[in-house]
Amino acid sequence: MSESTVRRWRDELITLLAAQAPRLDRALKKVTNQGGEVVLIDGTLIATMRQTGKADRRNYSGKHHRHGLHFLALTDERGRLIWISAARPGPYP
């Protein structure tokens, strides 16, 4: 299977999942309506390959000393995923 085919499938899957994902405000409202009082938020950097040109610096995280994309995740007190952010370039915005 070619690399371009895998990339295309990955991009299509991300688009499909993003369309189904709740917005943060709706996710928090759902937690409140279900009687939840505690949510945990954490972030992580997913390493990516270095890019060329101006895009190279945008995805570099000085804290982690590597290129990548940041994600934030919101879970309930039992660790069940409630919400996950869209990918952001390396350094926190």
PDB file of C-alpha atoms in Angstrom:
ATOM      1  CA  MET A   1       0.000   0.000   0.000  1.00  0.00           C
ATOM      2  CA  SER A   2       1.430   3.378  -0.918  1.00  0.00           C
ATOM      3  CA  GLU A   3       2.214   6.093   1.606  1.00  0.00           C
ATOM      4  CA  SER A   4      -0.064   8.561  -0.186  1.00  0.00           C
ATOM      5  CA  THR A   5      -3.016   6.147   0.096  1.00  0.00           C
ATOM      6  CA  VAL A   6      -2.444   5.771   3.845  1.00  0.00           C
ATOM      7  CA  ARG A   7      -2.245   9.565   4.253  1.00  0.00           C
ATOM      8  CA  ARG A   8      -5.464  10.055   2.300  1.00  0.00           C
ATOM      9  CA  TRP A   9      -7.292   7.449   4.405  1.00  0.00           C
ATOM     10  CA  ARG A  10      -5.933   9.016   7.597  1.00  0.00           C
ATOM     11  CA  ASP A  11      -7.133  12.477   6.536  1.00  0.00           C
ATOM     12  CA  GLU A  12     -10.584  11.147   5.626  1.00  0.00           C
ATOM     13  CA  LEU A  13     -10.870   9.379   8.993  1.00  0.00           C
ATOM     14  CA  ILE A  14      -9.856  12.509  10.910  1.00  0.00           C
ATOM     15  CA  THR A  15     -12.457  14.545   9.011  1.00  0.00           C
ATOM     16  CA  LEU A  16     -15.135  11.958   9.763  1.00  0.00           C
ATOM     17  CA  LEU A  17     -14.275  11.814  13.473  1.00  0.00           C
ATOM     18  CA  ALA A  18     -14.082  15.607  13.770  1.00  0.00           C
ATOM     19  CA  ALA A  19     -17.601  15.927  12.359  1.00  0.00           C
ATOM     20  CA  GLN A  20     -18.875  13.601  15.116  1.00  0.00           C
ATOM     21  CA  ALA A  21     -16.945  15.230  17.959  1.00  0.00           C
ATOM     22  CA  PRO A  22     -18.777  17.503  20.395  1.00  0.00           C
ATOM     23  CA  ARG A  23     -17.676  21.079  20.979  1.00  0.00           C
ATOM     24  CA  LEU A  24     -16.101  21.777  24.362  1.00  0.00           C
ATOM     25  CA  ASP A  25     -19.012  23.866  25.626  1.00  0.00           C
ATOM     26  CA  ARG A  26     -21.488  21.103  24.739  1.00  0.00           C
ATOM     27  CA  ALA A  27     -19.292  18.453  26.350  1.00  0.00           C
ATOM     28  CA  LEU A  28     -19.096  20.440  29.603  1.00  0.00           C
ATOM     29  CA  LYS A  29     -22.839  21.076  29.577  1.00  0.00           C
ATOM     30  CA  LYS A  30     -23.434  17.321  29.183  1.00  0.00           C
ATOM     31  CA  VAL A  31     -21.177  16.583  32.168  1.00  0.00           C
ATOM     32  CA  THR A  32     -23.074  19.144  34.256  1.00  0.00           C
ATOM     33  CA  ASN A  33     -26.471  17.763  33.218  1.00  0.00           C
ATOM     34  CA  GLN A  34     -25.369  14.259  34.240  1.00  0.00           C
ATOM     35  CA  GLY A  35     -24.404  15.498  37.709  1.00  0.00           C
ATOM     36  CA  GLY A  36     -20.655  15.505  37.146  1.00  0.00           C
ATOM     37  CA  GLU A  37     -18.598  17.918  39.206  1.00  0.00           C
ATOM     38  CA  VAL A  38     -15.012  17.015  38.339  1.00  0.00           C
ATOM     39  CA  VAL A  39     -13.257  17.047  34.978  1.00  0.00           C
ATOM     40  CA  LEU A  40      -9.560  16.577  34.306  1.00  0.00           C
ATOM     41  CA  ILE A  41      -7.700  18.264  31.477  1.00  0.00           C
ATOM     42  CA  ASP A  42      -4.295  17.255  30.174  1.00  0.00           C
ATOM     43  CA  GLY A  43      -2.271  17.921  27.067  1.00  0.00           C
ATOM     44  CA  THR A  44       0.256  15.965  25.095  1.00  0.00           C
ATOM     45  CA  LEU A  45       2.564  16.483  22.145  1.00  0.00           C
ATOM     46  CA  ILE A  46       2.337  13.935  19.340  1.00  0.00           C
ATOM     47  CA  ALA A  47       5.686  13.876  17.584  1.00  0.00           C
ATOM     48  CA  THR A  48       5.711  14.512  13.846  1.00  0.00           C
ATOM     49  CA  MET A  49       8.376  14.584  11.200  1.00  0.00           C
ATOM     50  CA  ARG A  50      10.216  17.834  10.629  1.00  0.00           C
ATOM     51  CA  GLN A  51       8.797  19.966   7.829  1.00  0.00           C
ATOM     52  CA  THR A  52      10.671  22.243   5.483  1.00  0.00           C
ATOM     53  CA  GLY A  53      10.310  25.978   5.004  1.00  0.00           C
ATOM     54  CA  LYS A  54       8.311  28.296   7.261  1.00  0.00           C
ATOM     55  CA  ALA A  55       6.081  25.442   8.469  1.00  0.00           C
ATOM     56  CA  ASP A  56       9.160  23.897  10.127  1.00  0.00           C
ATOM     57  CA  ARG A  57       9.410  26.440  12.933  1.00  0.00           C
ATOM     58  CA  ARG A  58       5.662  26.584  13.557  1.00  0.00           C
ATOM     59  CA  ASN A  59       5.522  22.897  14.589  1.00  0.00           C
ATOM     60  CA  TYR A  60       8.641  22.962  16.777  1.00  0.00           C
ATOM     61  CA  SER A  61       8.103  22.717  20.534  1.00  0.00           C
ATOM     62  CA  GLY A  62      11.003  24.186  22.488  1.00  0.00           C
ATOM     63  CA  LYS A  63       9.735  22.560  25.678  1.00  0.00           C
ATOM     64  CA  HIS A  64       9.903  19.079  24.164  1.00  0.00           C
ATOM     65  CA  HIS A  65      12.794  19.819  21.754  1.00  0.00           C
ATOM     66  CA  ARG A  66      10.982  18.183  18.848  1.00  0.00           C
ATOM     67  CA  HIS A  67       8.423  18.814  16.138  1.00  0.00           C
ATOM     68  CA  GLY A  68       4.850  17.865  16.822  1.00  0.00           C
ATOM     69  CA  LEU A  69       1.194  18.683  17.317  1.00  0.00           C
ATOM     70  CA  HIS A  70      -0.447  19.410  20.669  1.00  0.00           C
ATOM     71  CA  PHE A  71      -3.736  17.902  21.777  1.00  0.00           C
ATOM     72  CA  LEU A  72      -5.776  18.668  24.893  1.00  0.00           C
ATOM     73  CA  ALA A  73      -8.048  16.006  26.379  1.00  0.00           C
ATOM     74  CA  LEU A  74     -10.858  16.323  28.899  1.00  0.00           C
ATOM     75  CA  THR A  75     -11.844  13.283  30.988  1.00  0.00           C
ATOM     76  CA  ASP A  76     -14.196  12.587  33.878  1.00  0.00           C
ATOM     77  CA  GLU A  77     -12.904  11.498  37.303  1.00  0.00           C
ATOM     78  CA  ARG A  78     -12.846   7.853  36.163  1.00  0.00           C
ATOM     79  CA  GLY A  79     -10.624   8.669  33.187  1.00  0.00           C
ATOM     80  CA  ARG A  80     -13.286   8.302  30.484  1.00  0.00           C
ATOM     81  CA  LEU A  81     -12.660  10.594  27.523  1.00  0.00           C
ATOM     82  CA  ILE A  82     -15.219  13.391  27.234  1.00  0.00           C
ATOM     83  CA  TRP A  83     -13.587  15.674  24.676  1.00  0.00           C
ATOM     84  CA  ILE A  84     -10.355  16.055  22.702  1.00  0.00           C
ATOM     85  CA  SER A  85      -9.161  19.181  20.962  1.00  0.00           C
ATOM     86  CA  ALA A  86      -8.154  19.682  17.383  1.00  0.00           C
ATOM     87  CA  ALA A  87      -4.424  19.436  16.702  1.00  0.00           C
ATOM     88  CA  ARG A  88      -2.435  22.632  17.265  1.00  0.00           C
ATOM     89  CA  PRO A  89       1.103  23.390  16.076  1.00  0.00           C
ATOM     90  CA  GLY A  90       3.986  22.492  18.425  1.00  0.00           C
ATOM     91  CA  PRO A  91       4.167  25.408  20.850  1.00  0.00           C
ATOM     92  CA  TYR A  92       1.106  26.156  22.939  1.00  0.00           C
ATOM     93  CA  PRO A  93      -0.826  29.015  21.331  1.00  0.00           C
TER      94      PRO A  93
END
